[in-house]
PDB file of C-alpha atoms and ligand atoms in Angstrom:
ATOM      1  CA  MET A   1      -0.004   0.001  -0.001  1.00 46.00           C
ATOM      2  CA  LEU A   2       1.155   3.542  -0.632  1.00 46.00           C
ATOM      3  CA  PRO A   3       2.701   5.305   2.337  1.00 42.00           C
ATOM      4  CA  LYS A   4       0.415   8.329   2.437  1.00 49.00           C
ATOM      5  CA  ASN A   5      -2.435  10.196   0.847  1.00 65.00           C
ATOM      6  CA  LYS A   6      -1.837  12.473  -2.095  1.00 80.00           C
ATOM      7  CA  SER A   7       0.638  10.150  -3.862  1.00 92.00           C
ATOM      8  CA  LEU A   8      -2.080   8.975  -6.173  1.00 95.00           C
ATOM      9  CA  LEU A   9      -4.766  11.234  -7.564  1.00 97.00           C
ATOM     10  CA  ILE A  10      -7.516   9.756  -9.686  1.00 98.00           C
ATOM     11  CA  ILE A  11      -9.438  12.088 -11.965  1.00 98.00           C
ATOM     12  CA  SER A  12     -12.533  10.771 -13.719  1.00 98.00           C
ATOM     13  CA  ALA A  13     -15.166  12.527 -15.783  1.00 97.00           C
ATOM     14  CA  PRO A  14     -17.625  11.815 -18.568  1.00 95.00           C
ATOM     15  CA  SER A  15     -15.946  12.028 -21.951  1.00 91.00           C
ATOM     16  CA  GLY A  16     -15.993  15.639 -23.170  1.00 92.00           C
ATOM     17  CA  THR A  17     -15.914  17.256 -19.721  1.00 95.00           C
ATOM     18  CA  GLY A  18     -12.400  18.551 -20.349  1.00 94.00           C
ATOM     19  CA  LYS A  19     -10.418  16.435 -17.903  1.00 95.00           C
ATOM     20  CA  THR A  20      -7.372  16.097 -20.158  1.00 95.00           C
ATOM     21  CA  THR A  21      -7.069  19.900 -20.348  1.00 96.00           C
ATOM     22  CA  VAL A  22      -7.419  20.123 -16.572  1.00 98.00           C
ATOM     23  CA  VAL A  23      -4.764  17.429 -16.014  1.00 98.00           C
ATOM     24  CA  ARG A  24      -2.403  19.139 -18.495  1.00 97.00           C
ATOM     25  CA  LYS A  25      -2.739  22.418 -16.617  1.00 98.00           C
ATOM     26  CA  LEU A  26      -2.264  20.781 -13.229  1.00 97.00           C
ATOM     27  CA  ILE A  27       1.029  19.143 -14.243  1.00 97.00           C
ATOM     28  CA  GLN A  28       2.175  22.334 -15.937  1.00 97.00           C
ATOM     29  CA  ASP A  29       1.486  24.444 -12.828  1.00 96.00           C
ATOM     30  CA  LYS A  30       2.626  21.916 -10.227  1.00 95.00           C
ATOM     31  CA  PRO A  31       6.039  20.387 -10.937  1.00 94.00           C
ATOM     32  CA  ASN A  32       5.478  17.760  -8.276  1.00 94.00           C
ATOM     33  CA  MET A  33       2.519  16.363 -10.194  1.00 96.00           C
ATOM     34  CA  VAL A  34       2.926  13.950 -13.102  1.00 97.00           C
ATOM     35  CA  ALA A  35       0.313  12.260 -15.282  1.00 98.00           C
ATOM     36  CA  SER A  36       0.443   8.571 -15.986  1.00 98.00           C
ATOM     37  CA  ILE A  37       0.332   7.732 -19.687  1.00 98.00           C
ATOM     38  CA  SER A  38      -2.110   4.883 -20.262  1.00 98.00           C
ATOM     39  CA  TYR A  39      -1.876   2.079 -22.785  1.00 98.00           C
ATOM     40  CA  THR A  40      -4.861   1.719 -25.072  1.00 98.00           C
ATOM     41  CA  THR A  41      -6.081  -0.408 -27.941  1.00 98.00           C
ATOM     42  CA  ARG A  42      -8.156   2.522 -29.265  1.00 96.00           C
ATOM     43  CA  SER A  43      -7.114   3.968 -32.639  1.00 95.00           C
ATOM     44  CA  LYS A  44      -5.056   7.124 -32.463  1.00 95.00           C
ATOM     45  CA  ARG A  45      -6.933  10.357 -33.224  1.00 90.00           C
ATOM     46  CA  ASP A  46      -5.307  12.741 -35.728  1.00 89.00           C
ATOM     47  CA  ASN A  47      -4.375  15.223 -33.022  1.00 89.00           C
ATOM     48  CA  GLU A  48      -2.832  12.654 -30.673  1.00 94.00           C
ATOM     49  CA  ILE A  49       0.817  11.689 -30.248  1.00 96.00           C
ATOM     50  CA  ASP A  50       1.842   8.143 -29.388  1.00 98.00           C
ATOM     51  CA  GLY A  51       3.742   8.161 -26.101  1.00 97.00           C
ATOM     52  CA  ASP A  52       2.348  11.549 -25.148  1.00 95.00           C
ATOM     53  CA  ASP A  53      -1.434  11.165 -25.066  1.00 96.00           C
ATOM     54  CA  TYR A  54      -1.440   7.362 -24.855  1.00 97.00           C
ATOM     55  CA  ARG A  55       0.720   4.425 -25.779  1.00 98.00           C
ATOM     56  CA  PHE A  56      -1.261   2.908 -28.636  1.00 98.00           C
ATOM     57  CA  VAL A  57      -0.929  -0.866 -28.782  1.00 98.00           C
ATOM     58  CA  SER A  58      -2.642  -3.828 -30.464  1.00 98.00           C
ATOM     59  CA  ILE A  59      -5.056  -6.097 -28.624  1.00 98.00           C
ATOM     60  CA  PRO A  60      -2.486  -8.974 -28.461  1.00 98.00           C
ATOM     61  CA  VAL A  61       0.128  -6.657 -26.944  1.00 98.00           C
ATOM     62  CA  PHE A  62      -2.400  -5.384 -24.399  1.00 98.00           C
ATOM     63  CA  GLU A  63      -3.451  -8.945 -23.550  1.00 98.00           C
ATOM     64  CA  ALA A  64       0.178  -9.969 -23.073  1.00 98.00           C
ATOM     65  CA  MET A  65       0.615  -7.054 -20.649  1.00 98.00           C
ATOM     66  CA  VAL A  66      -2.480  -8.180 -18.730  1.00 98.00           C
ATOM     67  CA  ALA A  67      -1.024 -11.688 -18.496  1.00 98.00           C
ATOM     68  CA  GLU A  68       2.273 -10.253 -17.204  1.00 98.00           C
ATOM     69  CA  HIS A  69       0.408  -8.221 -14.558  1.00 98.00           C
ATOM     70  CA  ALA A  70       1.910  -5.066 -16.053  1.00 98.00           C
ATOM     71  CA  PHE A  71      -1.160  -2.963 -15.264  1.00 98.00           C
ATOM     72  CA  PHE A  72      -2.024  -1.182 -12.064  1.00 96.00           C
ATOM     73  CA  GLU A  73      -5.617  -1.328 -13.314  1.00 98.00           C
ATOM     74  CA  TYR A  74      -7.267  -1.757 -16.686  1.00 98.00           C
ATOM     75  CA  ALA A  75     -10.772  -1.618 -18.106  1.00 98.00           C
ATOM     76  CA  GLU A  76     -12.801  -1.794 -21.271  1.00 97.00           C
ATOM     77  CA  VAL A  77     -14.293   1.594 -22.129  1.00 94.00           C
ATOM     78  CA  PHE A  78     -16.351   2.288 -25.277  1.00 90.00           C
ATOM     79  CA  GLY A  79     -15.269  -1.075 -26.712  1.00 92.00           C
ATOM     80  CA  ASN A  80     -11.533  -0.457 -26.311  1.00 96.00           C
ATOM     81  CA  PHE A  81      -9.059  -1.432 -23.589  1.00 98.00           C
ATOM     82  CA  TYR A  82      -7.237   1.125 -21.445  1.00 98.00           C
ATOM     83  CA  GLY A  83      -4.667   0.380 -18.744  1.00 98.00           C
ATOM     84  CA  THR A  84      -2.355   2.172 -16.334  1.00 98.00           C
ATOM     85  CA  PRO A  85       1.230   0.874 -16.422  1.00 98.00           C
ATOM     86  CA  LYS A  86       2.296  -0.342 -12.991  1.00 96.00           C
ATOM     87  CA  LYS A  87       6.073   0.187 -13.255  1.00 97.00           C
ATOM     88  CA  GLU A  88       5.931   3.850 -14.280  1.00 96.00           C
ATOM     89  CA  VAL A  89       3.390   4.753 -11.598  1.00 96.00           C
ATOM     90  CA  GLU A  90       5.388   3.049  -8.849  1.00 95.00           C
ATOM     91  CA  ALA A  91       8.634   4.685 -10.020  1.00 96.00           C
ATOM     92  CA  SER A  92       7.090   8.173  -9.960  1.00 96.00           C
ATOM     93  CA  ILE A  93       5.632   7.622  -6.505  1.00 94.00           C
ATOM     94  CA  LYS A  94       9.010   6.452  -5.254  1.00 93.00           C
ATOM     95  CA  GLU A  95      10.466   9.741  -6.514  1.00 94.00           C
ATOM     96  CA  GLY A  96       7.962  11.512  -4.268  1.00 93.00           C
ATOM     97  CA  LYS A  97       5.677  12.680  -7.082  1.00 95.00           C
ATOM     98  CA  THR A  98       1.910  12.935  -6.986  1.00 95.00           C
ATOM     99  CA  VAL A  99       0.757  10.755  -9.870  1.00 97.00           C
ATOM    100  CA  ILE A 100      -2.466  11.645 -11.630  1.00 98.00           C
ATOM    101  CA  LEU A 101      -4.436   8.793 -13.179  1.00 98.00           C
ATOM    102  CA  GLU A 102      -6.954  10.019 -15.728  1.00 98.00           C
ATOM    103  CA  ILE A 103      -9.108   6.897 -15.728  1.00 98.00           C
ATOM    104  CA  ASP A 104     -12.768   5.883 -15.742  1.00 97.00           C
ATOM    105  CA  TRP A 105     -14.905   4.838 -12.758  1.00 97.00           C
ATOM    106  CA  GLN A 106     -14.202   1.114 -13.320  1.00 97.00           C
ATOM    107  CA  GLY A 107     -10.463   1.750 -13.004  1.00 98.00           C
ATOM    108  CA  ALA A 108     -11.074   3.956  -9.969  1.00 98.00           C
ATOM    109  CA  ASN A 109     -12.981   1.105  -8.293  1.00 97.00           C
ATOM    110  CA  GLN A 110     -10.035  -1.235  -8.882  1.00 97.00           C
ATOM    111  CA  VAL A 111      -7.441   1.224  -7.538  1.00 96.00           C
ATOM    112  CA  ARG A 112      -9.552   1.997  -4.438  1.00 95.00           C
ATOM    113  CA  LYS A 113      -9.328  -1.690  -3.523  1.00 95.00           C
ATOM    114  CA  THR A 114      -5.540  -1.983  -3.756  1.00 93.00           C
ATOM    115  CA  GLU A 115      -4.695   1.591  -2.741  1.00 92.00           C
ATOM    116  CA  PRO A 116      -7.354   2.848  -0.321  1.00 91.00           C
ATOM    117  CA  ASN A 117      -5.210   5.927   0.339  1.00 90.00           C
ATOM    118  CA  CYS A 118      -5.714   7.233  -3.194  1.00 94.00           C
ATOM    119  CA  LEU A 119      -7.594  10.485  -3.584  1.00 95.00           C
ATOM    120  CA  THR A 120     -10.456  10.380  -6.104  1.00 97.00           C
ATOM    121  CA  LEU A 121     -11.831  13.407  -7.932  1.00 98.00           C
ATOM    122  CA  PHE A 122     -14.741  13.569 -10.346  1.00 98.00           C
ATOM    123  CA  LEU A 123     -15.307  16.371 -12.830  1.00 98.00           C
ATOM    124  CA  ILE A 124     -18.771  17.162 -14.168  1.00 97.00           C
ATOM    125  CA  PRO A 125     -19.753  19.522 -16.993  1.00 97.00           C
ATOM    126  CA  PRO A 126     -21.763  22.678 -16.212  1.00 96.00           C
ATOM    127  CA  SER A 127     -24.825  21.096 -17.865  1.00 95.00           C
ATOM    128  CA  LYS A 128     -26.000  18.264 -20.058  1.00 93.00           C
ATOM    129  CA  GLU A 129     -26.337  20.657 -23.008  1.00 93.00           C
ATOM    130  CA  GLU A 130     -22.817  21.988 -22.523  1.00 93.00           C
ATOM    131  CA  LEU A 131     -21.403  18.442 -22.527  1.00 94.00           C
ATOM    132  CA  LYS A 132     -23.110  17.676 -25.846  1.00 91.00           C
ATOM    133  CA  LYS A 133     -21.768  20.950 -27.244  1.00 91.00           C
ATOM    134  CA  ARG A 134     -18.214  20.137 -26.100  1.00 91.00           C
ATOM    135  CA  LEU A 135     -18.379  16.623 -27.549  1.00 89.00           C
ATOM    136  CA  ASP A 136     -19.591  18.006 -30.905  1.00 88.00           C
ATOM    137  CA  LYS A 137     -17.021  20.784 -30.923  1.00 88.00           C
ATOM    138  CA  ARG A 138     -14.060  18.463 -30.278  1.00 79.00           C
ATOM    139  CA  GLY A 139     -14.315  17.345 -33.889  1.00 75.00           C
ATOM    140  CA  THR A 140     -12.248  14.207 -33.339  1.00 77.00           C
ATOM    141  CA  ASP A 141     -14.964  11.558 -33.101  1.00 79.00           C
ATOM    142  CA  SER A 142     -17.613  10.245 -35.488  1.00 86.00           C
ATOM    143  CA  VAL A 143     -21.309  10.973 -34.865  1.00 89.00           C
ATOM    144  CA  GLY A 144     -21.781   7.381 -33.629  1.00 90.00           C
ATOM    145  CA  GLU A 145     -18.852   7.740 -31.248  1.00 87.00           C
ATOM    146  CA  ILE A 146     -20.161  11.084 -29.925  1.00 89.00           C
ATOM    147  CA  ASN A 147     -23.618   9.602 -29.300  1.00 89.00           C
ATOM    148  CA  LEU A 148     -22.095   6.591 -27.503  1.00 89.00           C
ATOM    149  CA  ARG A 149     -20.007   8.855 -25.291  1.00 89.00           C
ATOM    150  CA  PHE A 150     -22.983  11.097 -24.501  1.00 90.00           C
ATOM    151  CA  LYS A 151     -25.115   8.083 -23.618  1.00 90.00           C
ATOM    152  CA  GLU A 152     -22.363   6.683 -21.390  1.00 91.00           C
ATOM    153  CA  ALA A 153     -22.065  10.044 -19.611  1.00 93.00           C
ATOM    154  CA  ILE A 154     -25.513   9.431 -18.117  1.00 90.00           C
ATOM    155  CA  ASN A 155     -24.173   6.294 -16.429  1.00 92.00           C
ATOM    156  CA  ASP A 156     -20.666   7.647 -15.681  1.00 94.00           C
ATOM    157  CA  ILE A 157     -21.888  10.678 -13.798  1.00 95.00           C
ATOM    158  CA  GLN A 158     -23.911   8.617 -11.322  1.00 93.00           C
ATOM    159  CA  HIS A 159     -20.580   7.228 -10.024  1.00 95.00           C
ATOM    160  CA  SER A 160     -19.493  10.677  -8.863  1.00 95.00           C
ATOM    161  CA  ILE A 161     -20.993  10.042  -5.423  1.00 93.00           C
ATOM    162  CA  ASN A 162     -18.283   7.450  -4.718  1.00 95.00           C
ATOM    163  CA  TYR A 163     -15.502   9.995  -5.190  1.00 97.00           C
ATOM    164  CA  ASP A 164     -13.792  12.135  -2.537  1.00 96.00           C
ATOM    165  CA  ALA A 165     -14.732  15.335  -4.346  1.00 97.00           C
ATOM    166  CA  THR A 166     -16.769  16.545  -7.302  1.00 97.00           C
ATOM    167  CA  PHE A 167     -15.977  19.721  -9.255  1.00 98.00           C
ATOM    168  CA  VAL A 168     -17.954  21.479 -11.977  1.00 97.00           C
ATOM    169  CA  ASN A 169     -15.549  22.143 -14.842  1.00 97.00           C
ATOM    170  CA  LYS A 170     -16.879  25.471 -16.069  1.00 96.00           C
ATOM    171  CA  ASP A 171     -13.690  27.493 -16.079  1.00 97.00           C
ATOM    172  CA  LEU A 172     -10.257  25.844 -16.436  1.00 97.00           C
ATOM    173  CA  GLU A 173      -8.372  28.186 -14.045  1.00 97.00           C
ATOM    174  CA  LEU A 174     -11.090  27.962 -11.421  1.00 98.00           C
ATOM    175  CA  THR A 175     -11.344  24.178 -11.611  1.00 98.00           C
ATOM    176  CA  CYS A 176      -7.573  23.760 -11.256  1.00 98.00           C
ATOM    177  CA  ASP A 177      -7.463  26.191  -8.301  1.00 97.00           C
ATOM    178  CA  GLU A 178     -10.298  24.330  -6.602  1.00 97.00           C
ATOM    179  CA  ILE A 179      -8.570  20.983  -7.137  1.00 97.00           C
ATOM    180  CA  ILE A 180      -5.225  22.219  -5.835  1.00 95.00           C
ATOM    181  CA  ASN A 181      -6.832  23.787  -2.775  1.00 95.00           C
ATOM    182  CA  PHE A 182      -8.817  20.649  -2.065  1.00 94.00           C
ATOM    183  CA  VAL A 183      -5.742  18.405  -2.352  1.00 93.00           C
ATOM    184  CA  LYS A 184      -3.692  20.768  -0.168  1.00 91.00           C
ATOM    185  CA  GLN A 185      -6.178  20.853   2.673  1.00 91.00           C
ATOM    186  CA  TYR A 186      -7.347  17.232   2.356  1.00 91.00           C
ATOM    187  CA  LYS A 187      -7.244  15.391   5.678  1.00 87.00           C
ATOM    188  CA  GLY A 188      -9.502  12.457   4.932  1.00 86.00           C
ATOM    189  CA  LEU A 189     -12.877  14.185   4.682  1.00 90.00           C
ATOM    190  CA  LYS A 190     -14.979  14.060   1.518  1.00 93.00           C
ATOM    191  CA  LYS A 191     -15.997  17.361  -0.052  1.00 95.00           C
ATOM    192  CA  PRO A 192     -19.782  17.563   0.383  1.00 94.00           C
ATOM    193  CA  ILE A 193     -21.689  17.671  -2.913  1.00 94.00           C
ATOM    194  CA  SER A 194     -23.291  21.115  -3.326  1.00 95.00           C
ATOM    195  CA  GLU A 195     -26.922  21.719  -4.356  1.00 96.00           C
ATOM    196  CA  HIS A 196     -25.670  22.997  -7.704  1.00 96.00           C
ATOM    197  CA  GLU A 197     -23.540  19.895  -8.345  1.00 96.00           C
ATOM    198  CA  LEU A 198     -26.415  17.665  -7.299  1.00 95.00           C
ATOM    199  CA  SER A 199     -28.811  19.381  -9.673  1.00 95.00           C
ATOM    200  CA  ILE A 200     -26.377  18.814 -12.564  1.00 95.00           C
ATOM    201  CA  ILE A 201     -25.941  15.144 -11.601  1.00 94.00           C
ATOM    202  CA  ASN A 202     -29.708  14.689 -11.334  1.00 93.00           C
ATOM    203  CA  SER A 203     -30.340  16.381 -14.685  1.00 93.00           C
ATOM    204  CA  PHE A 204     -28.447  13.471 -16.309  1.00 90.00           C
ATOM    205  CA  LYS A 205     -31.001  10.983 -14.912  1.00 84.00           C
ATOM    206  CA  ILE A 206     -33.817  12.522 -16.943  1.00 66.00           C
TER     207      ILE A 206
HETATM  208  P1  5GP B   1     -10.710   8.537 -24.623  1.00 84.48           P
HETATM  209  O1  5GP B   1     -10.873   7.441 -25.622  1.00 84.48           O
HETATM  210  O2  5GP B   1     -11.742   9.612 -24.784  1.00 84.48           O
HETATM  211  O3  5GP B   1      -9.316   9.108 -24.593  1.00 84.48           O
HETATM  212  O4  5GP B   1     -10.946   7.913 -23.190  1.00 84.48           O
HETATM  213  C1  5GP B   1     -12.087   7.201 -22.912  1.00 84.48           C
HETATM  214  C2  5GP B   1     -12.213   6.902 -21.423  1.00 84.48           C
HETATM  215  O5  5GP B   1     -11.171   5.999 -21.020  1.00 84.48           O
HETATM  216  C3  5GP B   1     -12.079   8.118 -20.521  1.00 84.48           C
HETATM  217  O6  5GP B   1     -13.103   8.043 -19.556  1.00 84.48           O
HETATM  218  C4  5GP B   1     -10.732   7.938 -19.881  1.00 84.48           C
HETATM  219  O7  5GP B   1     -10.645   8.543 -18.603  1.00 84.48           O
HETATM  220  C5  5GP B   1     -10.653   6.440 -19.794  1.00 84.48           C
HETATM  221  N1  5GP B   1      -9.277   5.981 -19.627  1.00 84.48           N
HETATM  222  C6  5GP B   1      -8.155   6.470 -20.212  1.00 84.48           C
HETATM  223  N2  5GP B   1      -7.068   5.782 -19.814  1.00 84.48           N
HETATM  224  C7  5GP B   1      -7.516   4.866 -18.927  1.00 84.48           C
HETATM  225  C8  5GP B   1      -6.857   3.854 -18.151  1.00 84.48           C
HETATM  226  O8  5GP B   1      -5.668   3.651 -18.181  1.00 84.48           O
HETATM  227  N3  5GP B   1      -7.674   3.072 -17.389  1.00 84.48           N
HETATM  228  C9  5GP B   1      -9.019   3.227 -17.318  1.00 84.48           C
HETATM  229  N4  5GP B   1      -9.717   2.434 -16.501  1.00 84.48           N
HETATM  230  N5  5GP B   1      -9.660   4.167 -18.040  1.00 84.48           N
HETATM  231  C10 5GP B   1      -8.918   4.974 -18.820  1.00 84.48           C
END
């Protein structure tokens, strides 16, 4: 088990919420934070760089890594496999870094079991309509893919209640400040979900 809290930060969010941008800003602003680069069997998008956004691998390579217990956690999301490499995460933690895992709720459930000291954060969009707009605007996925991701968001967002804190990602600077402040002052208490956050979560049930 990890020695203390704040070594491992999990950030989950429905696709399109903007979590990658948030994670990028966090590691840019906080030199002690690093982001784990996941392995995936998903096809590379045009704007992605292998080894930077993900390590893109074939299904047999991914399966071999599973068999070698090379993953800290892994899951199937939107029909593709994604996994966090164990060695890299452990090496960064040993160096005293805070490692951010940008993973889905299934991965978060796995990590909570092996590393109960991990800190789990969930980002939600300002509204259902704004999420759809952001997914459309991204321009990297097909219509089918966008619809699948939007549909999954309805399920994803209901898992936010299991996280240590939920943040509305309306403004990048504000979200990052809120996350950093929360992590700094964290002493084991969950951040209560606000009325506003609850109303957004509930709007996804309809
Ligand atoms: P995308 O294909 O949009 O980059 O990512 C799809 C989903 O997979 C996102 O919810 C993302 O957080 C999740 N994901 C990315 N890497 C990992 C990983 O290593 N493990 C798990 N469990 N989920 C991941």
